[in-house]
Structure formats: structure tokens, C-alpha cells
mmCIF file of C-alpha atoms in Angstrom:
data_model
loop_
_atom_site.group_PDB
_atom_site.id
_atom_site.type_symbol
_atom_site.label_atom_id
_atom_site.label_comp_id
_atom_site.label_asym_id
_atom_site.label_seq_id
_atom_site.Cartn_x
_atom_site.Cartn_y
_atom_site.Cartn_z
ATOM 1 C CA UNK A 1078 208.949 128.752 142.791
ATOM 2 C CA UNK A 1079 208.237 127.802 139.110
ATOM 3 C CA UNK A 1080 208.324 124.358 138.279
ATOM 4 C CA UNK A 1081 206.353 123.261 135.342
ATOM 5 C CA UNK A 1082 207.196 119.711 133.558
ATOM 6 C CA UNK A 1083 206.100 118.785 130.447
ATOM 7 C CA UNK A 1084 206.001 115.091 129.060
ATOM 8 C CA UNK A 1085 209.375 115.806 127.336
ATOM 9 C CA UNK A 1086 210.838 116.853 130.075
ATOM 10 C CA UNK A 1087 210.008 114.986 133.091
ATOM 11 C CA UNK A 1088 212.447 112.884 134.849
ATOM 12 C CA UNK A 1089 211.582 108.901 134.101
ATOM 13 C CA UNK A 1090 210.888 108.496 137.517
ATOM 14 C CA UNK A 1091 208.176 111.508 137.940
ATOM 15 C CA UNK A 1092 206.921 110.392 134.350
ATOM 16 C CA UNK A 1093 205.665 106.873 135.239
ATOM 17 C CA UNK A 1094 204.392 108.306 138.417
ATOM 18 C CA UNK A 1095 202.182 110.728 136.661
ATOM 19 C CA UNK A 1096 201.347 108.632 133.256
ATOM 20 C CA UNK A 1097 199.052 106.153 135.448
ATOM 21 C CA UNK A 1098 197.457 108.643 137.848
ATOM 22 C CA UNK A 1099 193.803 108.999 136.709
ATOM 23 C CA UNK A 1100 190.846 110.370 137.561
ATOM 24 C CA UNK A 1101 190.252 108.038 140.382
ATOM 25 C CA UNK A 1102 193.590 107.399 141.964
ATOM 26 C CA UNK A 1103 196.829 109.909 142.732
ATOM 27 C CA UNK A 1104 199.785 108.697 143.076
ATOM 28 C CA UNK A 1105 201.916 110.962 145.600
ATOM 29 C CA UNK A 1106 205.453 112.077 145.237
ATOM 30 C CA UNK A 1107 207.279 109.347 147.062
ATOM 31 C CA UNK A 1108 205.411 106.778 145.005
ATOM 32 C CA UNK A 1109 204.293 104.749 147.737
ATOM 33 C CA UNK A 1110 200.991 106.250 147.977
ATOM 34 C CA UNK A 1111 197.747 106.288 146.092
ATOM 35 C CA UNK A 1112 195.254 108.555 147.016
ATOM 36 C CA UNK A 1113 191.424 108.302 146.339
ATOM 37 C CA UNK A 1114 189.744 111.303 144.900
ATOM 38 C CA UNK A 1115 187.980 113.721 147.065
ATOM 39 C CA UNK A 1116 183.554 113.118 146.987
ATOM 40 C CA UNK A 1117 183.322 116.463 145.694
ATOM 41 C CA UNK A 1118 185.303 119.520 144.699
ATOM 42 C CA UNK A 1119 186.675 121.684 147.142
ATOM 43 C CA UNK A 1120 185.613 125.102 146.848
ATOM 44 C CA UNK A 1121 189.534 125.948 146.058
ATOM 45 C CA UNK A 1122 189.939 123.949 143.014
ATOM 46 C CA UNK A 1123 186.632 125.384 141.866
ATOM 47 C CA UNK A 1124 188.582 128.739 142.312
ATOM 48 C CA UNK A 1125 192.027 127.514 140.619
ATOM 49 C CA UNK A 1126 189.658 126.620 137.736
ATOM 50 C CA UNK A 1127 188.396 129.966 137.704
ATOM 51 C CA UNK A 1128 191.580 131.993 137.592
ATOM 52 C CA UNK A 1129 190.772 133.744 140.771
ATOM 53 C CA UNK A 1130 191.061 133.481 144.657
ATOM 54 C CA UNK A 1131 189.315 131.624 146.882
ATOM 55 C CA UNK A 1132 188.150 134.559 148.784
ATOM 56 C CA UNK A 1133 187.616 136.817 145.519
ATOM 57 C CA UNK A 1134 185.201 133.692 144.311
ATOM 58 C CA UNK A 1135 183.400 133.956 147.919
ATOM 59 C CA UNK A 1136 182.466 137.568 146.909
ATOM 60 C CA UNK A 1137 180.299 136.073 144.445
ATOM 61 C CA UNK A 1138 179.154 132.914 145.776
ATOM 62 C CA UNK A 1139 176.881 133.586 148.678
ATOM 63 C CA UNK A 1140 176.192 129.963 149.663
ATOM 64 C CA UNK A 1141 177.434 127.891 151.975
ATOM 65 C CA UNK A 1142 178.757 125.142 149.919
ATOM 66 C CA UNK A 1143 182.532 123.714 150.669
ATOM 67 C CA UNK A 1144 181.902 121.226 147.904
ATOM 68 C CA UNK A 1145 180.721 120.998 144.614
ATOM 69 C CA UNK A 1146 179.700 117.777 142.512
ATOM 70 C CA UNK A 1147 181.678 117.106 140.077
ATOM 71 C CA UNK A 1148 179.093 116.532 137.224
ATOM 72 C CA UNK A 1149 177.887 120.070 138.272
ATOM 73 C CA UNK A 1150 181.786 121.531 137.539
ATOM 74 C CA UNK A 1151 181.953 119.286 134.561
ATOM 75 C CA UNK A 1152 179.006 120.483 133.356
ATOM 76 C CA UNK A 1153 180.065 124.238 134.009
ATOM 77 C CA UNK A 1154 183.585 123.695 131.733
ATOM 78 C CA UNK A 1155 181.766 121.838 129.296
ATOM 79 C CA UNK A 1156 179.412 124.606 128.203
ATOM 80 C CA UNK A 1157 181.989 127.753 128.627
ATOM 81 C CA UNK A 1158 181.993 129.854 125.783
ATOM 82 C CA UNK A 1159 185.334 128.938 124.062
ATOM 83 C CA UNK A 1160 184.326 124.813 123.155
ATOM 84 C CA UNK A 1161 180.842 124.372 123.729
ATOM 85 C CA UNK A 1162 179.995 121.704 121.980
ATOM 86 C CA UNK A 1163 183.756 120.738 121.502
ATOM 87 C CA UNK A 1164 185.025 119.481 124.487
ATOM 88 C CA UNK A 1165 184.510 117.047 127.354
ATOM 89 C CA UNK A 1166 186.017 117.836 130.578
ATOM 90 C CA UNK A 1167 186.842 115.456 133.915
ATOM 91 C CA UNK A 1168 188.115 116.421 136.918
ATOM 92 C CA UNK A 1169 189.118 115.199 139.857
ATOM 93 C CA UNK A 1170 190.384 116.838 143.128
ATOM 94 C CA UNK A 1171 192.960 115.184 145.511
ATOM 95 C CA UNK A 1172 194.201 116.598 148.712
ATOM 96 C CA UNK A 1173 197.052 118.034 147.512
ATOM 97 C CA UNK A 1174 196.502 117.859 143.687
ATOM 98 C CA UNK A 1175 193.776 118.720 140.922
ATOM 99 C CA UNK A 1176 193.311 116.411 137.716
ATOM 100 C CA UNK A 1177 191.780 117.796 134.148
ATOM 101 C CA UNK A 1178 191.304 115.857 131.475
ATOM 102 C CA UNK A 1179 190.236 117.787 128.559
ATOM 103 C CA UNK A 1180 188.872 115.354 125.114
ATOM 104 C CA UNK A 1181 188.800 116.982 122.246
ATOM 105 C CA UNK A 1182 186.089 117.027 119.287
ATOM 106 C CA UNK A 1183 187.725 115.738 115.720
ATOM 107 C CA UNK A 1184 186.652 119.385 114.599
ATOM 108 C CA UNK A 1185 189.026 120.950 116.499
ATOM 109 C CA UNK A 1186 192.386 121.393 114.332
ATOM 110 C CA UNK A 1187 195.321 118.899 116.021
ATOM 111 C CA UNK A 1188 198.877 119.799 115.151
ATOM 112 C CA UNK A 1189 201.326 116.992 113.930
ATOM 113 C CA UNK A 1190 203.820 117.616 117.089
ATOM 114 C CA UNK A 1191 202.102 116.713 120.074
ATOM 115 C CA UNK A 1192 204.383 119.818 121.534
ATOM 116 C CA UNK A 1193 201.733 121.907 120.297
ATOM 117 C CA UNK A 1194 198.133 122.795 120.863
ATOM 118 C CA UNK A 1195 195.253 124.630 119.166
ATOM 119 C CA UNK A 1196 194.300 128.347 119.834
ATOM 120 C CA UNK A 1197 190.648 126.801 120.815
ATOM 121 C CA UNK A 1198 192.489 123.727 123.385
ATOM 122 C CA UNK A 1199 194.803 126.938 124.698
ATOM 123 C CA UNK A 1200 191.606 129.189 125.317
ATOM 124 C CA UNK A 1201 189.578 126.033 126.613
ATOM 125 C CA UNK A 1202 192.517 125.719 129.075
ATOM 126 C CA UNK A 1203 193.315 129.043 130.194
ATOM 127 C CA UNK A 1204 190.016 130.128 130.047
ATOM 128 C CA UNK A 1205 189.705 132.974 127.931
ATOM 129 C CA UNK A 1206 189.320 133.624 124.054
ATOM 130 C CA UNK A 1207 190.747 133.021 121.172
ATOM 131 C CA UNK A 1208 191.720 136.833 120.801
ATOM 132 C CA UNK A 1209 193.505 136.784 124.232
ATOM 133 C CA UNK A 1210 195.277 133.326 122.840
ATOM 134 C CA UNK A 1211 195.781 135.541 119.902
ATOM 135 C CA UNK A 1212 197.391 137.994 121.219
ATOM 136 C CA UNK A 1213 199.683 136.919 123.482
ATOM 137 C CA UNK A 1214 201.520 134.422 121.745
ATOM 138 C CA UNK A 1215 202.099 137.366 119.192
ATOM 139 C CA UNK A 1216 203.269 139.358 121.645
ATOM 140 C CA UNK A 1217 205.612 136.554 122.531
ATOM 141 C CA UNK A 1218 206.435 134.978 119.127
ATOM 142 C CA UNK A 1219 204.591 131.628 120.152
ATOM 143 C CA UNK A 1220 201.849 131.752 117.342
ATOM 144 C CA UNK A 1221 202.197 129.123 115.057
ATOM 145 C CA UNK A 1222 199.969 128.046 112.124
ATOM 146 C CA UNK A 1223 200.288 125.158 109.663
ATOM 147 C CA UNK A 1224 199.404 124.987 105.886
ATOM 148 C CA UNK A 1225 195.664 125.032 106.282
ATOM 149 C CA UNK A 1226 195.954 128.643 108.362
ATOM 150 C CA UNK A 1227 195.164 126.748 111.359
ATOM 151 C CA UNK A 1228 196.709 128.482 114.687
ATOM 152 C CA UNK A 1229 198.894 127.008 117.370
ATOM 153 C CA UNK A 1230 200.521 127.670 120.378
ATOM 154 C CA UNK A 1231 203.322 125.416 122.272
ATOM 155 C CA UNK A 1232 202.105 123.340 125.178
ATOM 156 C CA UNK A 1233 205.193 124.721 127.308
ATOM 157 C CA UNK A 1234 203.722 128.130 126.578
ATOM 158 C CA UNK A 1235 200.397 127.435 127.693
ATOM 159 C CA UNK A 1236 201.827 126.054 130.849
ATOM 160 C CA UNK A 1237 204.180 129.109 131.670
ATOM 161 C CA UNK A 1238 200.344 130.982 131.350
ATOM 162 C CA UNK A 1239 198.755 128.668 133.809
ATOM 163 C CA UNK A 1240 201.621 128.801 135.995
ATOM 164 C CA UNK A 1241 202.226 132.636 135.947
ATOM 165 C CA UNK A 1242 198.131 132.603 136.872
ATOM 166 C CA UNK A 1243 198.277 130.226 139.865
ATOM 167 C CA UNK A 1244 201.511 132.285 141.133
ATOM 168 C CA UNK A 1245 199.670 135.643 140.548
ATOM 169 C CA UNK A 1246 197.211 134.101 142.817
ATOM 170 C CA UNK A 1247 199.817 132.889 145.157
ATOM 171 C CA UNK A 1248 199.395 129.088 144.824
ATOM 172 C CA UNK A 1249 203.140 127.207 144.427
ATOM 173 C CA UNK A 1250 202.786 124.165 142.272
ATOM 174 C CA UNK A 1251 204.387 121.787 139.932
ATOM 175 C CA UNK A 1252 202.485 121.702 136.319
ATOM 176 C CA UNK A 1253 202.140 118.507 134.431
ATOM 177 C CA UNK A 1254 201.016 118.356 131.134
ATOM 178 C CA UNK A 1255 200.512 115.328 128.643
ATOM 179 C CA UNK A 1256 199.652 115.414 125.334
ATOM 180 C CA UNK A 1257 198.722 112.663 123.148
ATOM 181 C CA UNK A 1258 198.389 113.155 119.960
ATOM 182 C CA UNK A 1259 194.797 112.110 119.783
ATOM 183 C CA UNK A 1260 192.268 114.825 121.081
ATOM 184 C CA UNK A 1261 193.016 114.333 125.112
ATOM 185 C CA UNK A 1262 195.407 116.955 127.320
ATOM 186 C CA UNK A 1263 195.760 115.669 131.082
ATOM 187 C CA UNK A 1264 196.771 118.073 133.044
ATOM 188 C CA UNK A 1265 197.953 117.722 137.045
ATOM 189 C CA UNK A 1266 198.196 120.270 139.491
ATOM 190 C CA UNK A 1267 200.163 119.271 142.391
ATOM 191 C CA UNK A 1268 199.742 122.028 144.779
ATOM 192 C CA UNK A 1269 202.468 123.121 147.879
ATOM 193 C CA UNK A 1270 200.227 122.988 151.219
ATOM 194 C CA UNK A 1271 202.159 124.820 153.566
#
């Protein structure tokens, strides 16, 4: 099922649910109650982070690990390829949900609709490059740029990626995405546990 909500489109309820949850706490569905954050990531969200399945990421991992610390994962996002040196990542993993909280470097272009993100965010987030980003949203008629040549894509696009990704790998979830306007995209994952 594909279910992705946006901050323009979530339902008041859902959206004052979701606005507070942080890196520390989740608030569940119901509303009633609030979760701690797992001690470390599960190997899982390490693979939803990666784009790939748990057991294709056990190919490649021979340890024994479960759990990873999160500085370690933090650490890993924070020097990928597409915004070294731009970006700040946090994450936290819940039973049944994953947060990211991606802060942006001034550097990076910000469009003046919050409804849209730069090629370098998009890349950051989806994990691949700028060509891919590129590409794509061509392909699709989602590239936009502003006066100073400076690309964008729209956040719903970028979350119909993600989604098609975490499908592809046969993981049912509801997308979240906030904007604000000011460097930082949080991001929840609620995943279906069935």
C-alpha cells in the first residue's frame, strides 16, 4: 500500500502527532503512547538506510552485530559522498518507526517554497548522485531551477522515490516528511510489522 504524507497534506490530527516526535520520543498512532528510542540501531534500519535488504546487507556484513551505535551510523551518512561536509544527520530507531533528521549547510541552495528541495538534499536523501537526481526528475518533468540556475526537485517527488524503494524492498510504510524552510528535513518512517 502507498501512503506517503507530506506536511501539506496530513490530516491535523496525524500532523500534531508527528510535529513533536523527536529524536528521543515517538509518539504512536493512537496518540496515547510515547515510545523511547531503541539503544542502538537495528540492523534493519541500517538496511532501509541503505536502499537494500536486510539479508542482501548480511551478504556483506560478516559480523555478528544486531545493533549499531548511532554516532557510528551518523558518522557513516555524514561523510557519504553526495554532502560531505554539508550535512548533519540524526537518527533514531523506534520499534516500529525510523527518524532522520537531515541539517543543512547555508551553502547548500534552499528554494523559496518549502515544497521543494535541492538536487544535493534529494541525493543526500535518496542516496545517490546528483546525476541520478538529474535524471529522473527529467525523465519525469520534476526538475526545477530558479533564477540563479540552481536545481530543484518537489519534496512529494522525493518521497514517491523513497517510497517506491522501501516497496521494491517489500517494506509497507507511511512516509512523513517536514520541511522547514530553514536547512532541516525530518523525515519518519513508520513501518507495517506484520
Amino acid at each position: 500500500m502507498k501512503k506517503i504524507i507530506y506536511k501539506g497534506t496530513i490530516e491535523e490530527n496525524d500532523y500534531n502527532r508527528v510535529k513533536d516526535i523527536d529524536s528521543e520520543n515517538y509518539v504512536t498512532p493512537d496518540g496515547k503512547t510515547v515510545l523511547p528510542k531503541l539503544a542502538q540501531m537495528p540492523l534493519r534500519d541500517l538496511a532501509i538506510l541503505s536502499f537494500t535488504s536486510e539479508n542482501e546487507l548480511k551478504k556483506y556484513y560478516t559480523g555478528n552485530e544486531e545493533y549499531f551505535s548511532y554516532s557510528v551510523v551518523e558518522l557513516m551518512l555524514d561523510t557519504r559522498i553526495q554532502t560531505r561536509n554539508l550535512s548533519r544527520h540524526k537518527v533514531s530507531s523506534f520499534e516500529d518507526a525510523l527518524y532522520l533528521l537531515y541539517t543543512y549547510s547555508e551553502e547548500i541552495p534552499q528554494a523559496d517554497d518549502p515544497k521543494y528541495l535541492s538536487i544535493l538534499i534529494a541525493a543526500d536523501i535518496l542516496n545517490v548522485e546528483e546525476e541520478d537526481i538529474i535524471e529522473e526528475a527529467r525523465r519525469d518533468n520534476k526538475l526545477y531551477s530558479d533564477e540563479d540556475k540552481n536545481l530543484f526537485v518537489p519534496v512529494r517527488w522525493i518521497g514517491d522515490w523513497y517510497n517506491d524503494a522501501l516497496a521494491t524492498l517489500g517494506i509497507s510504510s507511511v512516509i512523513y516528511i517536514q520541511t522547514r524552510g530553514t536547512g532541516k528535513v525530518k523525515i519518519l518512517i513508520e513501518r507495517d510489522l506484520e
